């Protein structure tokens, strides 16, 4: 394609410059034959329309390394090292070696992989596993660099350092996947690869034929015929970019952001969709689902006391309780003597009542029997919910359950994707009980639980070797290697920069219905591009023979520059008008 564009534009521009500066260099009869016109406008139109598409593509490509930079930004630069004598100081991460003891304060990111050796806390591992609920960590539990310590203080022993950490391995996987993928040529480039030598041969043949059999001044006819053939074929270069540009604008209106045209083209052939659970199928944030009453307590009273106890906490379950109380118009009071018992729950005094909220271990510490409550809690857990017990004035008053709710549009989107012929696999780091509850309700074809970033990437590579065209939809850092390995990576309205940069498409709405819209847009864009290519080749099928001079024996003239420019403009208008129809595609 670039061979034709370069030769055609240079020939047109070079001829036009000479014709403008030295018009006397051409015999009078040559000027009469060609109407003394130039090809300036044709050269400008070709360059402008082709480079519009090229600039858009280059802007996407130059950000290829942003995914790696975003991943590296998650790693801390220093860690709080504890010396054998008990003193502490901030040391550069490069100086930390396996076996060093490090303090992780509340709210800090864990500096590297290792094992907790003192303290207790909950850790937000959603960046790595996709699990929405914080994970309790105590002595002996493994911890992962890049995850966030919530409300307790931990002392960890450094294990894997440098390139051996999980975060470093994710960086390496993204790099490997991006480098190993062979670039996919566009339809126009594939066609042009065949037609380049054909058109060059036609131009040479037209020049030779005009020199031998041309009417009037042979050289004049030969130059005009050869240049016209080269110029008239260059219009093929903007048939594809104009459709892609318009499709990108239509996608943005619907919340489907297209990072590169290849992702949109590949989306048409996708037959396998792998989805994460948290933040993709679900909201990614716990919500209160059940309040089971015991001891004659009413729901409003339990919510009032629980919300008052939890409103100062940053725990996701606490936020779910407070949100439910606000939704019901319940005003919560203040808590006195608030105490967080790491790994168990919280307690304090609300008004004149002593309130405790926590797990079974906390209830047993209070000396209460939990047999009946545990039975109810087990039935809630069987549906993928997290259960907590509420104790008021030493009496077990009720059970509160929370879960990460499925998005309202998820079921309809999965049904539509099945109609389109896609097989759907849920691959997530969540526990099996929660995953099975969600997949059973949604009709997911296959489930993979306890999946780590490397497992997702390996699954995708296996499916692609089997000949499947795979799309991966997720919303977090742990999905980045899978995005890079898949035919199409789809970021679900995520705020994680690495996920956005590794994905070919981003859905601002954050739900699966956006994938349905992206598929419709992809099919419409490919159809539109094919139509534009048809227009271009029909134009060339007629224009090239005329430009080569096949009619000159009958008319005694060649195709003039003005007529060629008008034909070029007509094709441009046809292609652009057809591409604009993408703005009205129903998604």
Coordinates of C-alpha atoms in Angstrom, one line a residue, residues 187-188 191 235-236 239-240 243 526-542 571 574-575 578:
X187 CA -8.0 -6.3 4.5
X188 CA -6.8 -3.4 2.3
X191 CA -5.3 -6.9 -1.2
X235 CA -7.5 6.0 -3.3
X236 CA -7.6 2.5 -1.9
X239 CA -11.2 3.2 2.2
X240 CA -10.5 1.3 5.5
X243 CA -14.7 3.4 8.5
X526 CA -16.4 -4.9 8.9
X527 CA -19.4 -4.8 6.6
X528 CA -18.9 -1.1 6.1
X529 CA -15.2 -1.5 5.3
X530 CA -16.0 -4.2 2.8
X531 CA -18.5 -1.9 1.1
X532 CA -15.9 0.9 0.9
X533 CA -13.3 -1.5 -0.5
X534 CA -15.9 -2.6 -3.1
X535 CA -16.5 1.0 -4.1
X536 CA -12.8 1.6 -4.3
X537 CA -12.1 -1.4 -6.5
X538 CA -15.1 -0.8 -8.7
X539 CA -13.7 2.7 -9.2
X540 CA -10.3 1.4 -10.0
X541 CA -11.6 -1.3 -12.3
X542 CA -13.1 1.5 -14.4
X571 CA -14.9 8.3 -4.7
X574 CA -18.9 7.9 -1.7
X575 CA -16.6 6.3 0.8
X578 CA -21.0 5.3 3.4

